[in-house]
Amino acid sequence: MEIQYFEFLKHLFRFNRHVYLDNNATTPLSSHVQSKMNHALKHHFGNPSSFYGAGRRSAEAMEQARKQVSQVIHADPSEVIFTACATESNNAVLKSVAAHFYPRKKKIVSTPIEHPSVLNTLAYLKTQGVIVENCPVDHQGHVLLAELEKRVDDETFLVCCMLANNETGVIQDLKAVTKIARQHGALVLTDCVQALGKIPIDVHAWGVDYASFSAHKLYGPKGIGALYIKEGSPFTPLLHGGHQESGMRAGTESVHNIIGFGAACEEADKLLAHAEQTRALKRQLIQQLKEIKPDCIINSPEAESECLPNTISITFPGVENAGLMGILDYRGIAVSAGSACSTGEDAPSHVLKAIGLSDQAARETIRISLGQHTSAQDIRYMTRVVKDYLEDRTPFVNMLAPAQLNENVLFDKNTFILDVRPPDDRKRFKGLPNSHEVDPLRVEKYIRQLPKEKQILVYCPGGGLSVMISYYLKAKGFKRVTNLRGGLDSWRKRRSDLYQKYAGQNVTVLQPDSAEGVR
Ligand code: PLP
């Protein structure tokens, strides 16, 4: 293999540490869960609705998992159904409760910091006539109970309030929320997705009517959720079909995933016991980041009982999160700018805006979420990379927001547009006008054709690969390298007018340099 190519791959895949600090987005499968699932895939293939032995064995294993989940949340197994994900659980409750009450009662009171699976379902219900009111939160995201009291009235059929927020980690006082709802006969839905495995859950003690959960946030598999429905609370299925899940959720159950969810819950106590260790690492990280950037702002609640043990939302004034995340990624560290569901979009996080951050401050904020595998070395490494970046010891790659990519940039004579998209994306979507297409896995073969005196604007479908290639070009001596944040996908959505008008115009396909040329 040519040395040049090897060096390029080394840059691209960075043979250095990998530190995963985005555990609120998802978690790796635990080995215990994996072995239970492997066993299930092999031995529990029977359809749990079938009466013969193989079916009965699957049904039995599934009921065992239901017990494990219900134990952790302090519910009765008969009150728990399995769904495909927490998004489905939230959709099912909101739509079914609205259908039950509307138009007799018209109002849902919610919070502005809910997950998109709640927010967007509420937006849909609004189009059907339901009145949705948001209760304000304070600068740390606590629901203002006095404001909630003002909004919940006899017209209100549901109060919707997440237990713990995915971006800041703020924990709500659910008992108080339920008390206010009950005074007016309203039901309560709580999204407990981020809380499960991090803080104790007791749906009976809180008195809520519905609660949603997802296995992949506590080292279980993706694509499996659970829904707690308090005995006697109204519910009509979202999916119609067979009579699975006591007629509450049609569709053959995903037995191996359900068993995986149960196995993850078996380890919940261990996770809860580990929380203190995680909290200590979180404290260390905050302290170290404050030392290197004293004006940084922690958006998560300071009181430890009011915040998830693993979550930090932190603003670095004057430091764009896209650039910081780019260098962190380049150094093998995964963090996020907001919820996983909104990454790829350039809009500032609705949660950060609701707690009072300006658009600019939201763009200077990252979320760090620790996990059970996070070590003190990981924390030190993260701090070192941030420090190097803040002290200009890392190459600087400019980040261009999709909204900023206008005609001036597209047709700027001093900008060289480099398309590093994979071939399948090029087949699906036309590229930026004046692009120069190269093979994204062999960029080193084109280096000599890239003008050093110009700004190189690099883009890929989502803005991830292009960041890495941008850093590679910096390392190769290109002075002005700009990455298109969110990639062509974001730009197409943000500037569909320009996309329609110019996409695909004047595209050049570069040919790789000959081997002799490179050497
Ligand atoms: N609710 C919250 C608070 C979440 O963080 C998430 C996932 O990011 C969800 C709901 C959706 O969960 P799922 O991925 O199972 O649909």
GROMACS .gro file of N, CA and C in nm, residues 340-443:
model
  312
  340ALA      N    1  -3.030   1.353   1.985
  340ALA     CA    2  -2.988   1.281   1.864
  340ALA      C    3  -3.088   1.302   1.752
  341CYS      N    4  -3.214   1.319   1.788
  341CYS     CA    5  -3.318   1.331   1.687
  341CYS      C    6  -3.311   1.462   1.613
  342SER      N    7  -3.238   1.561   1.667
  342SER     CA    8  -3.235   1.688   1.595
  342SER      C    9  -3.097   1.717   1.536
  343THR      N   10  -3.003   1.624   1.553
  343THR     CA   11  -2.873   1.650   1.491
  343THR      C   12  -2.888   1.632   1.341
  344GLY      N   13  -2.804   1.703   1.265
  344GLY     CA   14  -2.824   1.703   1.120
  344GLY      C   15  -2.906   1.825   1.081
  345GLU      N   16  -2.981   1.879   1.176
  345GLU     CA   17  -3.051   2.004   1.152
  345GLU      C   18  -2.966   2.115   1.210
  346ASP      N   19  -2.983   2.232   1.153
  346ASP     CA   20  -2.899   2.340   1.198
  346ASP      C   21  -2.970   2.429   1.301
  347ALA      N   22  -3.098   2.400   1.327
  347ALA     CA   23  -3.176   2.485   1.418
  347ALA      C   24  -3.125   2.467   1.561
  348PRO      N   25  -3.118   2.577   1.638
  348PRO     CA   26  -3.074   2.560   1.777
  348PRO      C   27  -3.174   2.477   1.857
  349SER      N   28  -3.126   2.408   1.958
  349SER     CA   29  -3.210   2.316   2.034
  349SER      C   30  -3.328   2.385   2.102
  350HIS      N   31  -3.446   2.328   2.090
  350HIS     CA   32  -3.567   2.387   2.151
  350HIS      C   33  -3.557   2.386   2.303
  351VAL      N   34  -3.485   2.287   2.356
  351VAL     CA   35  -3.472   2.278   2.503
  351VAL      C   36  -3.388   2.395   2.553
  352LEU      N   37  -3.275   2.418   2.486
  352LEU     CA   38  -3.187   2.527   2.530
  352LEU      C   39  -3.256   2.661   2.514
  353LYS      N   40  -3.336   2.674   2.409
  353LYS     CA   41  -3.408   2.799   2.390
  353LYS      C   42  -3.513   2.817   2.500
  354ALA      N   43  -3.578   2.707   2.537
  354ALA     CA   44  -3.683   2.715   2.640
  354ALA      C   45  -3.625   2.754   2.776
  355ILE      N   46  -3.499   2.718   2.801
  355ILE     CA   47  -3.441   2.756   2.931
  355ILE      C   48  -3.372   2.892   2.922
  356GLY      N   49  -3.391   2.958   2.810
  356GLY     CA   50  -3.350   3.098   2.803
  356GLY      C   51  -3.221   3.126   2.729
  357LEU      N   52  -3.161   3.026   2.665
  357LEU     CA   53  -3.038   3.053   2.590
  357LEU      C   54  -3.071   3.123   2.458
  358SER      N   55  -2.985   3.215   2.418
  358SER     CA   56  -3.003   3.279   2.287
  358SER      C   57  -2.965   3.176   2.179
  359ASP      N   58  -3.000   3.205   2.054
  359ASP     CA   59  -2.961   3.115   1.943
  359ASP      C   60  -2.810   3.096   1.943
  360GLN      N   61  -2.739   3.208   1.965
  360GLN     CA   62  -2.593   3.202   1.961
  360GLN      C   63  -2.540   3.111   2.074
  361ALA      N   64  -2.594   3.132   2.195
  361ALA     CA   65  -2.547   3.051   2.309
  361ALA      C   66  -2.579   2.903   2.284
  362ALA      N   67  -2.695   2.877   2.223
  362ALA     CA   68  -2.730   2.737   2.195
  362ALA      C   69  -2.630   2.676   2.096
  363ARG      N   70  -2.580   2.758   2.005
  363ARG     CA   71  -2.481   2.709   1.908
  363ARG      C   72  -2.342   2.697   1.969
  364GLU      N   73  -2.331   2.741   2.094
  364GLU     CA   74  -2.202   2.728   2.163
  364GLU      C   75  -2.211   2.624   2.276
  365THR      N   76  -2.314   2.541   2.266
  365THR     CA   77  -2.342   2.446   2.374
  365THR      C   78  -2.326   2.303   2.326
  366ILE      N   79  -2.266   2.222   2.410
  366ILE     CA   80  -2.263   2.079   2.380
  366ILE      C   81  -2.323   2.001   2.498
  367ARG      N   82  -2.367   1.880   2.466
  367ARG     CA   83  -2.415   1.790   2.573
  367ARG      C   84  -2.315   1.676   2.586
  368ILE      N   85  -2.275   1.654   2.711
  368ILE     CA   86  -2.184   1.543   2.739
  368ILE      C   87  -2.263   1.447   2.827
  369SER      N   88  -2.274   1.322   2.785
  369SER     CA   89  -2.347   1.228   2.870
  369SER      C   90  -2.260   1.104   2.894
  370LEU      N   91  -2.223   1.089   3.020
  370LEU     CA   92  -2.133   0.981   3.061
  370LEU      C   93  -2.210   0.849   3.069
  371GLY      N   94  -2.135   0.740   3.074
  371GLY     CA   95  -2.199   0.610   3.083
  371GLY      C   96  -2.125   0.520   3.179
  372GLN      N   97  -2.171   0.397   3.189
  372GLN     CA   98  -2.110   0.307   3.287
  372GLN      C   99  -1.966   0.270   3.252
  373HIS      N  100  -1.929   0.291   3.123
  373HIS     CA  101  -1.792   0.257   3.084
  373HIS      C  102  -1.697   0.377   3.088
  374THR      N  103  -1.749   0.494   3.123
  374THR     CA  104  -1.664   0.614   3.123
  374THR      C  105  -1.560   0.604   3.235
  375SER      N  106  -1.437   0.638   3.203
  375SER     CA  107  -1.330   0.627   3.304
  375SER      C  108  -1.270   0.765   3.330
  376ALA      N  109  -1.191   0.773   3.437
  376ALA     CA  110  -1.123   0.899   3.470
  376ALA      C  111  -1.027   0.939   3.357
  377GLN      N  112  -0.966   0.839   3.291
  377GLN     CA  113  -0.877   0.870   3.178
  377GLN      C  114  -0.956   0.935   3.065
  378ASP      N  115  -1.078   0.885   3.042
  378ASP     CA  116  -1.162   0.943   2.936
  378ASP      C  117  -1.186   1.091   2.965
  379ILE      N  118  -1.213   1.120   3.092
  379ILE     CA  119  -1.244   1.258   3.131
  379ILE      C  120  -1.119   1.345   3.110
  380ARG      N  121  -1.005   1.292   3.148
  380ARG     CA  122  -0.880   1.369   3.130
  380ARG      C  123  -0.852   1.392   2.982
  381TYR      N  124  -0.874   1.289   2.904
  381TYR     CA  125  -0.850   1.300   2.759
  381TYR      C  126  -0.942   1.405   2.698
  382MET      N  127  -1.069   1.399   2.735
  382MET     CA  128  -1.167   1.497   2.685
  382MET      C  129  -1.121   1.639   2.720
  383THR      N  130  -1.081   1.658   2.845
  383THR     CA  131  -1.039   1.791   2.889
  383THR      C  132  -0.918   1.838   2.809
  384ARG      N  133  -0.826   1.744   2.785
  384ARG     CA  134  -0.704   1.782   2.713
  384ARG      C  135  -0.736   1.825   2.570
  385VAL      N  136  -0.827   1.752   2.506
  385VAL     CA  137  -0.861   1.786   2.368
  385VAL      C  138  -0.931   1.923   2.363
  386VAL      N  139  -1.022   1.948   2.458
  386VAL     CA  140  -1.091   2.077   2.461
  386VAL      C  141  -0.989   2.188   2.486
  387LYS      N  142  -0.897   2.164   2.579
  387LYS     CA  143  -0.795   2.264   2.612
  387LYS      C  144  -0.710   2.296   2.488
  388ASP      N  145  -0.663   2.193   2.420
  388ASP     CA  146  -0.582   2.215   2.299
  388ASP      C  147  -0.659   2.298   2.198
  389TYR      N  148  -0.787   2.268   2.185
  389TYR     CA  149  -0.870   2.338   2.087
  389TYR      C  150  -0.884   2.485   2.126
  390LEU      N  151  -0.916   2.507   2.255
  390LEU     CA  152  -0.938   2.645   2.300
  390LEU      C  153  -0.809   2.725   2.295
  391GLU      N  154  -0.697   2.657   2.311
  391GLU     CA  155  -0.569   2.728   2.310
  391GLU      C  156  -0.501   2.722   2.173
  392ASP      N  157  -0.584   2.695   2.071
  392ASP     CA  158  -0.535   2.697   1.932
  392ASP      C  159  -0.421   2.601   1.904
  393ARG      N  160  -0.422   2.490   1.971
  393ARG     CA  161  -0.317   2.392   1.942
  393ARG      C  162  -0.367   2.283   1.848
  394THR      N  163  -0.486   2.307   1.793
  394THR     CA  164  -0.537   2.212   1.694
  394THR      C  165  -0.565   2.291   1.567
  395PRO      N  166  -0.563   2.225   1.453
  395PRO     CA  167  -0.590   2.298   1.329
  395PRO      C  168  -0.731   2.358   1.332
  396PHE      N  169  -0.747   2.473   1.272
  396PHE     CA  170  -0.879   2.537   1.273
  396PHE      C  171  -0.952   2.513   1.142
  397VAL      N  172  -1.067   2.454   1.154
  397VAL     CA  173  -1.152   2.435   1.037
  397VAL      C  174  -1.274   2.523   1.055
  398ASN      N  175  -1.299   2.605   0.955
  398ASN     CA  176  -1.414   2.693   0.961
  398ASN      C  177  -1.542   2.612   0.938
  399MET      N  178  -1.649   2.645   1.011
  399MET     CA  179  -1.776   2.573   0.994
  399MET      C  180  -1.877   2.667   0.930
  400LEU      N  181  -1.929   2.626   0.818
  400LEU     CA  182  -2.027   2.709   0.749
  400LEU      C  183  -2.167   2.653   0.773
  401ALA      N  184  -2.255   2.736   0.829
  401ALA     CA  185  -2.394   2.690   0.852
  401ALA      C  186  -2.466   2.684   0.718
  402PRO      N  187  -2.557   2.589   0.701
  402PRO     CA  188  -2.626   2.577   0.571
  402PRO      C  189  -2.690   2.709   0.528
  403ALA      N  190  -2.744   2.783   0.624
  403ALA     CA  191  -2.810   2.908   0.588
  403ALA      C  192  -2.711   3.011   0.532
  404GLN      N  193  -2.583   2.995   0.570
  404GLN     CA  194  -2.482   3.091   0.522
  404GLN      C  195  -2.431   3.059   0.382
  405LEU      N  196  -2.463   2.940   0.333
  405LEU     CA  197  -2.413   2.902   0.200
  405LEU      C  198  -2.505   2.963   0.094
  406ASN      N  199  -2.471   3.084   0.052
  406ASN     CA  200  -2.554   3.155  -0.044
  406ASN      C  201  -2.481   3.171  -0.177
  407GLU      N  202  -2.539   3.250  -0.267
  407GLU     CA  203  -2.480   3.265  -0.400
  407GLU      C  204  -2.339   3.323  -0.394
  408ASN      N  205  -2.317   3.414  -0.297
  408ASN     CA  206  -2.184   3.475  -0.285
  408ASN      C  207  -2.077   3.369  -0.264
  409VAL      N  208  -2.108   3.270  -0.181
  409VAL     CA  209  -2.009   3.165  -0.154
  409VAL      C  210  -2.002   3.068  -0.272
  410LEU      N  211  -2.120   3.031  -0.322
  410LEU     CA  212  -2.124   2.931  -0.429
  410LEU      C  213  -2.048   2.976  -0.553
  411PHE      N  214  -2.052   3.107  -0.578
  411PHE     CA  215  -1.989   3.156  -0.701
  411PHE      C  216  -1.865   3.241  -0.673
  412ASP      N  217  -1.811   3.226  -0.554
  412ASP     CA  218  -1.691   3.301  -0.516
  412ASP      C  219  -1.570   3.243  -0.589
  413LYS      N  220  -1.499   3.327  -0.661
  413LYS     CA  221  -1.383   3.280  -0.741
  413LYS      C  222  -1.271   3.228  -0.650
  414ASN      N  223  -1.272   3.272  -0.527
  414ASN     CA  224  -1.164   3.229  -0.437
  414ASN      C  225  -1.203   3.108  -0.352
  415THR      N  226  -1.315   3.046  -0.386
  415THR     CA  227  -1.357   2.926  -0.313
  415THR      C  228  -1.357   2.807  -0.409
  416PHE      N  229  -1.298   2.699  -0.361
  416PHE     CA  230  -1.291   2.575  -0.440
  416PHE      C  231  -1.382   2.474  -0.369
  417ILE      N  232  -1.489   2.433  -0.435
  417ILE     CA  233  -1.587   2.346  -0.368
  417ILE      C  234  -1.552   2.199  -0.391
  418LEU      N  235  -1.530   2.131  -0.283
  418LEU     CA  236  -1.485   1.991  -0.291
  418LEU      C  237  -1.598   1.898  -0.245
  419ASP      N  238  -1.644   1.814  -0.337
  419ASP     CA  239  -1.753   1.721  -0.308
  419ASP      C  240  -1.691   1.587  -0.267
  420VAL      N  241  -1.708   1.549  -0.140
  420VAL     CA  242  -1.651   1.420  -0.094
  420VAL      C  243  -1.764   1.321  -0.062
  421ARG      N  244  -1.873   1.333  -0.134
  421ARG     CA  245  -1.985   1.241  -0.110
  421ARG      C  246  -1.956   1.104  -0.169
  422PRO      N  247  -2.014   1.000  -0.110
  422PRO     CA  248  -2.000   0.868  -0.171
  422PRO      C  249  -2.084   0.859  -0.299
  423PRO      N  250  -2.048   0.766  -0.389
  423PRO     CA  251  -2.116   0.759  -0.519
  423PRO      C  252  -2.268   0.746  -0.509
  424ASP      N  253  -2.319   0.669  -0.410
  424ASP     CA  254  -2.465   0.649  -0.407
  424ASP      C  255  -2.538   0.781  -0.377
  425ASP      N  256  -2.477   0.868  -0.298
  425ASP     CA  257  -2.541   0.996  -0.270
  425ASP      C  258  -2.540   1.084  -0.395
  426ARG      N  259  -2.433   1.072  -0.471
  426ARG     CA  260  -2.425   1.151  -0.595
  426ARG      C  261  -2.531   1.107  -0.694
  427LYS      N  262  -2.565   0.977  -0.689
  427LYS     CA  263  -2.670   0.929  -0.779
  427LYS      C  264  -2.804   0.986  -0.738
  428ARG      N  265  -2.824   0.997  -0.606
  428ARG     CA  266  -2.956   1.041  -0.557
  428ARG      C  267  -2.976   1.191  -0.565
  429PHE      N  268  -2.870   1.266  -0.537
  429PHE     CA  269  -2.886   1.411  -0.530
  429PHE      C  270  -2.777   1.481  -0.610
  430LYS      N  271  -2.821   1.586  -0.682
  430LYS     CA  272  -2.722   1.668  -0.752
  430LYS      C  273  -2.640   1.743  -0.648
  431GLY      N  274  -2.517   1.775  -0.685
  431GLY     CA  275  -2.429   1.843  -0.590
  431GLY      C  276  -2.436   1.994  -0.600
  432LEU      N  277  -2.354   2.060  -0.520
  432LEU     CA  278  -2.347   2.206  -0.523
  432LEU      C  279  -2.293   2.249  -0.660
  433PRO      N  280  -2.336   2.364  -0.710
  433PRO     CA  281  -2.279   2.412  -0.837
  433PRO      C  282  -2.130   2.438  -0.818
  434ASN      N  283  -2.055   2.421  -0.925
  434ASN     CA  284  -1.909   2.444  -0.925
  434ASN      C  285  -1.832   2.345  -0.836
  435SER      N  286  -1.896   2.231  -0.806
  435SER     CA  287  -1.827   2.130  -0.723
  435SER      C  288  -1.717   2.059  -0.800
  436HIS      N  289  -1.622   2.008  -0.724
  436HIS     CA  290  -1.520   1.919  -0.779
  436HIS      C  291  -1.533   1.786  -0.708
  437GLU      N  292  -1.572   1.685  -0.781
  437GLU     CA  293  -1.595   1.555  -0.718
  437GLU      C  294  -1.465   1.476  -0.707
  438VAL      N  295  -1.443   1.420  -0.587
  438VAL     CA  296  -1.328   1.330  -0.570
  438VAL      C  297  -1.376   1.203  -0.500
  439ASP      N  298  -1.295   1.098  -0.509
  439ASP     CA  299  -1.326   0.976  -0.437
  439ASP      C  300  -1.299   1.001  -0.289
  440PRO      N  301  -1.402   0.997  -0.204
  440PRO     CA  302  -1.384   1.038  -0.064
  440PRO      C  303  -1.285   0.951   0.013
  441LEU      N  304  -1.263   0.828  -0.033
  441LEU     CA  305  -1.169   0.743   0.040
  441LEU      C  306  -1.026   0.752  -0.013
  442ARG      N  307  -1.006   0.838  -0.115
  442ARG     CA  308  -0.871   0.850  -0.172
  442ARG      C  309  -0.837   0.997  -0.194
  443VAL      N  310  -0.874   1.081  -0.101
  443VAL     CA  311  -0.853   1.224  -0.119
  443VAL      C  312  -0.705   1.256  -0.141
   0.00000   0.00000   0.00000
